[in-house]
PDB file of C-alpha atoms in Angstrom:
ATOM      1  CA  ASP A  53      -2.159  11.416   7.001  1.00 48.00           C
ATOM      2  CA  ALA A  54      -5.432  13.872   7.732  1.00 62.00           C
ATOM      3  CA  GLY A  55      -7.622  11.770   8.847  1.00 90.00           C
ATOM      4  CA  ILE A  56      -6.729   8.640   9.680  1.00 94.00           C
ATOM      5  CA  THR A  57      -4.576   7.615  12.697  1.00 96.00           C
ATOM      6  CA  GLN A  58      -3.017   4.328  14.309  1.00 97.00           C
ATOM      7  CA  SER A  59      -2.354   3.162  17.665  1.00 95.00           C
ATOM      8  CA  PRO A  60       0.210   2.453  18.948  1.00 96.00           C
ATOM      9  CA  ARG A  61       2.823   3.812  17.425  1.00 95.00           C
ATOM     10  CA  HIS A  62       5.224   1.303  18.100  1.00 97.00           C
ATOM     11  CA  LYS A  63       5.064  -2.142  20.870  1.00 97.00           C
ATOM     12  CA  VAL A  64       6.588  -4.575  22.183  1.00 97.00           C
ATOM     13  CA  THR A  65       4.947  -7.261  23.160  1.00 97.00           C
ATOM     14  CA  GLU A  66       6.260 -11.542  24.290  1.00 97.00           C
ATOM     15  CA  THR A  67       4.933 -14.264  23.032  1.00 97.00           C
ATOM     16  CA  GLY A  68       1.796 -15.385  23.787  1.00 97.00           C
ATOM     17  CA  THR A  69       0.013 -12.329  24.690  1.00 97.00           C
ATOM     18  CA  PRO A  70      -2.778 -10.567  22.819  1.00 96.00           C
ATOM     19  CA  VAL A  71      -2.385  -7.728  21.113  1.00 97.00           C
ATOM     20  CA  THR A  72      -4.532  -5.536  20.381  1.00 98.00           C
ATOM     21  CA  LEU A  73      -3.682  -3.018  17.535  1.00 98.00           C
ATOM     22  CA  ARG A  74      -6.519   0.397  16.241  1.00 98.00           C
ATOM     23  CA  CYS A  75      -6.932   2.452  13.435  1.00 98.00           C
ATOM     24  CA  HIS A  76      -9.238   5.314  13.640  1.00 97.00           C
ATOM     25  CA  GLN A  77     -10.437   6.931  10.484  1.00 96.00           C
ATOM     26  CA  THR A  78     -12.624  10.426  10.187  1.00 94.00           C
ATOM     27  CA  GLU A  79     -13.799  10.317   6.556  1.00 89.00           C
ATOM     28  CA  ASN A  80     -16.313   8.248   6.837  1.00 90.00           C
ATOM     29  CA  HIS A  81     -15.177   6.013   4.110  1.00 89.00           C
ATOM     30  CA  ARG A  82     -16.749   2.491   3.715  1.00 88.00           C
ATOM     31  CA  TYR A  83     -13.161   0.518   3.103  1.00 90.00           C
ATOM     32  CA  MET A  84     -10.366  -0.145   5.523  1.00 93.00           C
ATOM     33  CA  TYR A  85      -7.572  -2.520   5.279  1.00 95.00           C
ATOM     34  CA  TRP A  86      -4.585  -3.656   7.620  1.00 97.00           C
ATOM     35  CA  TYR A  87      -1.730  -4.699   5.864  1.00 97.00           C
ATOM     36  CA  ARG A  88       2.094  -6.283   7.001  1.00 97.00           C
ATOM     37  CA  GLN A  89       4.688  -4.631   5.657  1.00 97.00           C
ATOM     38  CA  ASP A  90       8.553  -7.394   5.802  1.00 94.00           C
ATOM     39  CA  PRO A  91      11.433  -7.135   3.347  1.00 89.00           C
ATOM     40  CA  GLY A  92      11.590  -8.299   0.429  1.00 87.00           C
ATOM     41  CA  HIS A  93       7.599  -8.550   0.610  1.00 89.00           C
ATOM     42  CA  GLY A  94       6.729  -5.166   0.187  1.00 92.00           C
ATOM     43  CA  LEU A  95       2.686  -5.229   1.935  1.00 95.00           C
ATOM     44  CA  ARG A  96       0.832  -7.652   2.930  1.00 95.00           C
ATOM     45  CA  LEU A  97      -3.526  -7.775   2.609  1.00 94.00           C
ATOM     46  CA  ILE A  98      -4.202  -9.243   6.033  1.00 96.00           C
ATOM     47  CA  HIS A  99      -7.972  -8.200   6.657  1.00 96.00           C
ATOM     48  CA  TYR A 100     -10.245  -5.827   5.067  1.00 93.00           C
ATOM     49  CA  SER A 101     -13.384  -4.286   5.671  1.00 93.00           C
ATOM     50  CA  TYR A 102     -16.127  -3.135   3.543  1.00 89.00           C
ATOM     51  CA  GLY A 103     -19.117  -2.220   6.116  1.00 89.00           C
ATOM     52  CA  VAL A 104     -19.530  -2.053   9.365  1.00 93.00           C
ATOM     53  CA  LYS A 105     -19.528  -5.666  10.617  1.00 91.00           C
ATOM     54  CA  ASP A 106     -18.526  -7.119   7.218  1.00 92.00           C
ATOM     55  CA  THR A 107     -15.238  -7.826   6.874  1.00 94.00           C
ATOM     56  CA  ASP A 108     -12.925 -10.589   5.076  1.00 92.00           C
ATOM     57  CA  LYS A 109     -10.002 -12.553   5.182  1.00 93.00           C
ATOM     58  CA  GLY A 110      -6.627 -11.521   3.117  1.00 91.00           C
ATOM     59  CA  GLU A 111      -4.199 -13.033   1.975  1.00 90.00           C
ATOM     60  CA  VAL A 112      -1.623 -13.802   5.261  1.00 95.00           C
ATOM     61  CA  SER A 113      -4.452 -13.659   7.887  1.00 96.00           C
ATOM     62  CA  ASP A 114      -3.801 -16.678   9.638  1.00 96.00           C
ATOM     63  CA  GLY A 115      -3.542 -15.497  13.456  1.00 96.00           C
ATOM     64  CA  TYR A 116      -4.736 -12.270  13.394  1.00 98.00           C
ATOM     65  CA  SER A 117      -8.745 -11.857  13.850  1.00 97.00           C
ATOM     66  CA  VAL A 118     -10.399  -8.218  12.585  1.00 97.00           C
ATOM     67  CA  SER A 119     -13.569  -5.645  14.283  1.00 97.00           C
ATOM     68  CA  ARG A 120     -15.244  -3.418  12.914  1.00 97.00           C
ATOM     69  CA  SER A 121     -18.020  -2.458  15.222  1.00 96.00           C
ATOM     70  CA  LYS A 122     -18.274   2.011  14.445  1.00 96.00           C
ATOM     71  CA  THR A 123     -17.806   3.011  11.073  1.00 95.00           C
ATOM     72  CA  GLU A 124     -14.504   4.907  12.403  1.00 96.00           C
ATOM     73  CA  ASP A 125     -12.543   1.921  14.371  1.00 97.00           C
ATOM     74  CA  PHE A 126     -11.159  -1.584  12.486  1.00 98.00           C
ATOM     75  CA  LEU A 127      -9.610  -3.127  14.994  1.00 98.00           C
ATOM     76  CA  LEU A 128      -6.778  -5.920  14.876  1.00 98.00           C
ATOM     77  CA  THR A 129      -5.993  -8.578  17.213  1.00 98.00           C
ATOM     78  CA  LEU A 130      -3.705 -11.142  17.059  1.00 97.00           C
ATOM     79  CA  GLU A 131      -4.885 -13.625  20.145  1.00 93.00           C
ATOM     80  CA  SER A 132      -1.193 -14.950  21.079  1.00 96.00           C
ATOM     81  CA  ALA A 133       1.614 -13.243  19.703  1.00 97.00           C
ATOM     82  CA  THR A 134       4.285 -14.695  17.176  1.00 97.00           C
ATOM     83  CA  SER A 135       7.908 -13.641  16.779  1.00 97.00           C
ATOM     84  CA  SER A 136       6.779 -13.861  12.780  1.00 97.00           C
ATOM     85  CA  GLN A 137       4.455 -11.497  13.885  1.00 98.00           C
ATOM     86  CA  THR A 138       7.585  -8.426  14.186  1.00 97.00           C
ATOM     87  CA  SER A 139       6.621  -6.728  11.883  1.00 98.00           C
ATOM     88  CA  VAL A 140       5.319  -2.932  10.294  1.00 97.00           C
ATOM     89  CA  TYR A 141       1.709  -3.008   9.888  1.00 98.00           C
ATOM     90  CA  PHE A 142      -0.323  -0.174   8.177  1.00 97.00           C
ATOM     91  CA  CYS A 143      -4.096   0.513   8.174  1.00 97.00           C
ATOM     92  CA  ALA A 144      -5.601   2.163   4.339  1.00 95.00           C
ATOM     93  CA  ILE A 145      -8.858   3.513   3.598  1.00 93.00           C
ATOM     94  CA  THR A 146     -10.453   4.229   0.883  1.00 86.00           C
ATOM     95  CA  GLY A 147     -13.965   5.603   0.147  1.00 75.00           C
ATOM     96  CA  THR A 148     -14.092   5.262  -4.320  1.00 64.00           C
ATOM     97  CA  GLU A 149     -12.985   3.128  -6.469  1.00 57.00           C
ATOM     98  CA  TYR A 150     -10.736   6.128  -8.353  1.00 55.00           C
ATOM     99  CA  TYR A 151      -8.445   6.533  -6.296  1.00 68.00           C
ATOM    100  CA  GLY A 152      -5.327   5.042  -3.634  1.00 74.00           C
ATOM    101  CA  TYR A 153      -5.594   4.400  -0.550  1.00 87.00           C
ATOM    102  CA  THR A 154      -5.229   7.001   2.088  1.00 90.00           C
ATOM    103  CA  PHE A 155      -2.608   4.862   5.131  1.00 94.00           C
ATOM    104  CA  GLY A 156      -1.838   5.831   8.246  1.00 95.00           C
ATOM    105  CA  SER A 157       1.515   6.099  10.184  1.00 94.00           C
ATOM    106  CA  GLY A 158       2.234   2.846  10.859  1.00 96.00           C
ATOM    107  CA  THR A 159       2.773   0.662  13.793  1.00 97.00           C
ATOM    108  CA  ARG A 160       6.563  -1.166  15.072  1.00 97.00           C
ATOM    109  CA  LEU A 161       5.344  -4.238  16.427  1.00 98.00           C
ATOM    110  CA  THR A 162       7.929  -6.508  17.880  1.00 97.00           C
ATOM    111  CA  VAL A 163       7.349  -9.899  19.085  1.00 97.00           C
ATOM    112  CA  VAL A 164      10.031 -11.048  21.752  1.00 96.00           C
TER     113      VAL A 164
ATOM    114  CA  ALA B 188      -5.286 -13.770  -8.543  1.00 76.00           C
ATOM    115  CA  GLN B 189      -3.044 -10.659  -9.256  1.00 85.00           C
ATOM    116  CA  THR B 190       0.353 -10.101  -9.200  1.00 92.00           C
ATOM    117  CA  VAL B 191       3.049  -7.753  -8.913  1.00 96.00           C
ATOM    118  CA  THR B 192       6.545  -7.543  -9.763  1.00 97.00           C
ATOM    119  CA  GLN B 193       9.029  -5.380  -8.929  1.00 97.00           C
ATOM    120  CA  SER B 194      12.602  -7.217 -10.094  1.00 95.00           C
ATOM    121  CA  GLN B 195      14.538  -4.117  -9.039  1.00 96.00           C
ATOM    122  CA  PRO B 196      15.272  -4.660  -5.135  1.00 96.00           C
ATOM    123  CA  GLU B 197      17.644  -1.343  -5.167  1.00 97.00           C
ATOM    124  CA  MET B 198      18.590   1.379  -7.842  1.00 97.00           C
ATOM    125  CA  SER B 199      20.666   4.640  -7.275  1.00 97.00           C
ATOM    126  CA  VAL B 200      21.104   7.819  -9.519  1.00 97.00           C
ATOM    127  CA  GLN B 201      23.249  10.336  -9.611  1.00 97.00           C
ATOM    128  CA  GLU B 202      21.097  14.114  -8.918  1.00 97.00           C
ATOM    129  CA  ALA B 203      19.910  15.445 -11.379  1.00 97.00           C
ATOM    130  CA  GLU B 204      20.023  12.610 -13.668  1.00 98.00           C
ATOM    131  CA  THR B 205      16.867  10.068 -14.585  1.00 98.00           C
ATOM    132  CA  VAL B 206      16.433   6.959 -13.184  1.00 98.00           C
ATOM    133  CA  THR B 207      12.955   4.359 -14.393  1.00 98.00           C
ATOM    134  CA  LEU B 208      12.090   1.698 -12.314  1.00 98.00           C
ATOM    135  CA  SER B 209      10.244  -1.452 -13.491  1.00 98.00           C
ATOM    136  CA  CYS B 210       7.072  -2.226 -11.920  1.00 98.00           C
ATOM    137  CA  THR B 211       5.373  -5.911 -14.041  1.00 98.00           C
ATOM    138  CA  TYR B 212       1.611  -6.928 -12.989  1.00 97.00           C
ATOM    139  CA  ASP B 213      -0.241 -10.129 -14.187  1.00 95.00           C
ATOM    140  CA  THR B 214      -4.056 -10.419 -14.610  1.00 91.00           C
ATOM    141  CA  SER B 215      -6.761 -11.244 -16.561  1.00 89.00           C
ATOM    142  CA  GLU B 216      -9.010  -8.287 -16.528  1.00 87.00           C
ATOM    143  CA  SER B 217      -8.866  -5.331 -18.593  1.00 85.00           C
ATOM    144  CA  ASP B 218     -10.235  -1.817 -16.363  1.00 85.00           C
ATOM    145  CA  TYR B 219      -8.328  -1.915 -12.751  1.00 89.00           C
ATOM    146  CA  TYR B 220      -6.264   1.392 -11.397  1.00 91.00           C
ATOM    147  CA  LEU B 221      -2.239   0.994 -11.053  1.00 94.00           C
ATOM    148  CA  PHE B 222       0.141   3.085  -8.350  1.00 95.00           C
ATOM    149  CA  TRP B 223       3.505   4.178  -7.475  1.00 97.00           C
ATOM    150  CA  TYR B 224       3.551   4.587  -3.790  1.00 96.00           C
ATOM    151  CA  LYS B 225       6.836   6.172  -1.951  1.00 97.00           C
ATOM    152  CA  GLN B 226       7.746   5.608   1.054  1.00 97.00           C
ATOM    153  CA  PRO B 227      10.454   7.386   2.724  1.00 96.00           C
ATOM    154  CA  PRO B 228      12.644   7.231   5.977  1.00 93.00           C
ATOM    155  CA  SER B 229       9.431   8.342   7.654  1.00 92.00           C
ATOM    156  CA  ARG B 230       7.567   5.112   7.447  1.00 93.00           C
ATOM    157  CA  GLN B 231       4.721   7.114   5.647  1.00 93.00           C
ATOM    158  CA  MET B 232       2.812   5.736   2.299  1.00 94.00           C
ATOM    159  CA  ILE B 233       2.715   8.841  -0.348  1.00 94.00           C
ATOM    160  CA  LEU B 234       1.037   8.162  -3.200  1.00 93.00           C
ATOM    161  CA  VAL B 235       3.208   9.353  -6.833  1.00 96.00           C
ATOM    162  CA  ILE B 236       1.317   8.944  -9.012  1.00 95.00           C
ATOM    163  CA  ARG B 237      -1.699   6.965 -10.325  1.00 93.00           C
ATOM    164  CA  GLN B 238      -2.766   5.850 -14.025  1.00 94.00           C
ATOM    165  CA  GLU B 239      -5.784   3.824 -15.319  1.00 90.00           C
ATOM    166  CA  ALA B 240      -5.709   0.944 -17.159  1.00 91.00           C
ATOM    167  CA  TYR B 241      -8.471   2.726 -19.873  1.00 89.00           C
ATOM    168  CA  LYS B 242      -6.161   5.783 -20.628  1.00 89.00           C
ATOM    169  CA  GLN B 243      -3.347   5.266 -22.853  1.00 87.00           C
ATOM    170  CA  GLN B 244      -1.718   8.520 -22.543  1.00 92.00           C
ATOM    171  CA  ASN B 245       0.540   8.403 -19.810  1.00 95.00           C
ATOM    172  CA  ALA B 246      -0.010   9.739 -16.451  1.00 94.00           C
ATOM    173  CA  THR B 247       3.170  12.645 -15.932  1.00 95.00           C
ATOM    174  CA  GLU B 248       3.026  14.123 -12.330  1.00 93.00           C
ATOM    175  CA  ASN B 249       5.634  17.533 -12.189  1.00 96.00           C
ATOM    176  CA  ARG B 250       9.363  15.524 -12.422  1.00 97.00           C
ATOM    177  CA  PHE B 251       7.283  11.996 -12.184  1.00 98.00           C
ATOM    178  CA  SER B 252       5.385   9.520 -15.149  1.00 97.00           C
ATOM    179  CA  VAL B 253       4.718   6.492 -16.163  1.00 97.00           C
ATOM    180  CA  ASN B 254       5.131   4.338 -19.427  1.00 97.00           C
ATOM    181  CA  PHE B 255       2.293   2.033 -18.830  1.00 97.00           C
ATOM    182  CA  GLN B 256       2.127  -0.376 -21.656  1.00 96.00           C
ATOM    183  CA  LYS B 257      -0.947  -2.595 -21.174  1.00 95.00           C
ATOM    184  CA  ALA B 258      -0.563  -5.446 -23.761  1.00 94.00           C
ATOM    185  CA  ALA B 259       3.010  -5.825 -21.907  1.00 96.00           C
ATOM    186  CA  LYS B 260       1.636  -5.828 -18.361  1.00 96.00           C
ATOM    187  CA  SER B 261       3.928  -3.346 -17.635  1.00 97.00           C
ATOM    188  CA  PHE B 262       3.925   0.127 -15.301  1.00 97.00           C
ATOM    189  CA  SER B 263       6.970   1.673 -15.010  1.00 98.00           C
ATOM    190  CA  LEU B 264       7.470   4.470 -13.096  1.00 98.00           C
ATOM    191  CA  LYS B 265      10.664   7.808 -14.387  1.00 98.00           C
ATOM    192  CA  ILE B 266      11.591  10.182 -12.171  1.00 98.00           C
ATOM    193  CA  SER B 267      13.710  13.460 -13.638  1.00 98.00           C
ATOM    194  CA  ASP B 268      15.741  15.460 -12.847  1.00 98.00           C
ATOM    195  CA  SER B 269      16.174  13.441  -9.073  1.00 98.00           C
ATOM    196  CA  GLN B 270      16.774  14.772  -5.677  1.00 97.00           C
ATOM    197  CA  LEU B 271      17.556  13.730  -2.536  1.00 97.00           C
ATOM    198  CA  GLY B 272      14.591  14.186  -1.442  1.00 96.00           C
ATOM    199  CA  ASP B 273      13.687  11.270  -3.671  1.00 97.00           C
ATOM    200  CA  ALA B 274      15.404   9.156  -2.112  1.00 97.00           C
ATOM    201  CA  ALA B 275      12.440   6.071  -0.582  1.00 98.00           C
ATOM    202  CA  MET B 276      11.119   3.152  -1.052  1.00 97.00           C
ATOM    203  CA  TYR B 277       9.307   2.935  -4.067  1.00 98.00           C
ATOM    204  CA  PHE B 278       5.818   0.156  -4.580  1.00 97.00           C
ATOM    205  CA  CYS B 279       3.805  -0.244  -7.471  1.00 97.00           C
ATOM    206  CA  ALA B 280       0.348  -0.838  -6.466  1.00 95.00           C
ATOM    207  CA  TYR B 281      -2.623  -2.398  -8.453  1.00 93.00           C
ATOM    208  CA  LYS B 282      -5.982  -2.068  -7.644  1.00 89.00           C
ATOM    209  CA  THR B 283      -8.858  -3.963  -9.174  1.00 79.00           C
ATOM    210  CA  LEU B 284     -12.657  -2.524  -9.937  1.00 67.00           C
ATOM    211  CA  ILE B 285     -14.473  -5.313  -9.601  1.00 64.00           C
ATOM    212  CA  GLN B 286     -16.986  -3.835  -6.891  1.00 59.00           C
ATOM    213  CA  GLY B 287     -16.648  -5.474  -3.274  1.00 62.00           C
ATOM    214  CA  ALA B 288     -12.951  -5.729  -2.569  1.00 65.00           C
ATOM    215  CA  GLN B 289     -11.374  -2.457  -3.708  1.00 76.00           C
ATOM    216  CA  LYS B 290      -8.277  -4.522  -2.657  1.00 83.00           C
ATOM    217  CA  LEU B 291      -4.306  -3.006  -3.618  1.00 89.00           C
ATOM    218  CA  VAL B 292      -1.565  -5.824  -3.973  1.00 92.00           C
ATOM    219  CA  PHE B 293       1.578  -4.396  -3.283  1.00 94.00           C
ATOM    220  CA  GLY B 294       5.192  -5.454  -5.266  1.00 96.00           C
ATOM    221  CA  GLN B 295       8.421  -5.881  -3.644  1.00 95.00           C
ATOM    222  CA  GLY B 296       9.947  -2.672  -3.286  1.00 96.00           C
ATOM    223  CA  THR B 297      12.360  -0.896  -4.371  1.00 97.00           C
ATOM    224  CA  ARG B 298      14.765   1.138  -2.681  1.00 97.00           C
ATOM    225  CA  LEU B 299      16.135   4.087  -4.250  1.00 98.00           C
ATOM    226  CA  THR B 300      19.200   6.272  -3.114  1.00 98.00           C
ATOM    227  CA  ILE B 301      20.245   9.253  -4.852  1.00 97.00           C
ATOM    228  CA  ASN B 302      23.791  10.097  -5.418  1.00 96.00           C
ATOM    229  CA  PRO B 303      24.174  13.217  -4.183  1.00 94.00           C
TER     230      PRO B 303
END
């Protein structure tokens, strides 16, 4: 959707390597989120941010870290990728309590 | 913690017919938002419809409408005059109004197939 982009769109990496996914927004929204999508689980929250340098854990945060040094960028890092982290990762933003999220187009990550 | 349950992993309907997707949720809060998102094969998450818990009137967006039963904690999506383009995964989601978090909790999803 306009205003939010994720990169890369696809990535294949080896077990044990570090991986960083990027989310960039042009909406100046306060809240940014990282979700992972797996069959049978829907979307599950990994980490979220409520401002620059303000982040918190979601329900599946083990093995992931995040950083937000600027309003527009929210990075998700897998310090040492494992096969269980093979998934589709979505970034989302929201700026008001009255609406849902705007999602990025997702990153399909495969750990081999 | 809030939970959202979609008990129908898959549904199918004939083109032009009506289909209803089920969603239940668990919460102790009185004010919240509920959403239905559509995810076509392109993987994009598209907002279909939203409902504010304090509103008794069911939300409607063209062929999409909801049946919101607050006491039963039920939020079903009805799609009328189904079209081939409606084929997708549908996710029900809950959003708390508690300040600070603004987190969405999703159900497991329902895959909808439209038969021509």
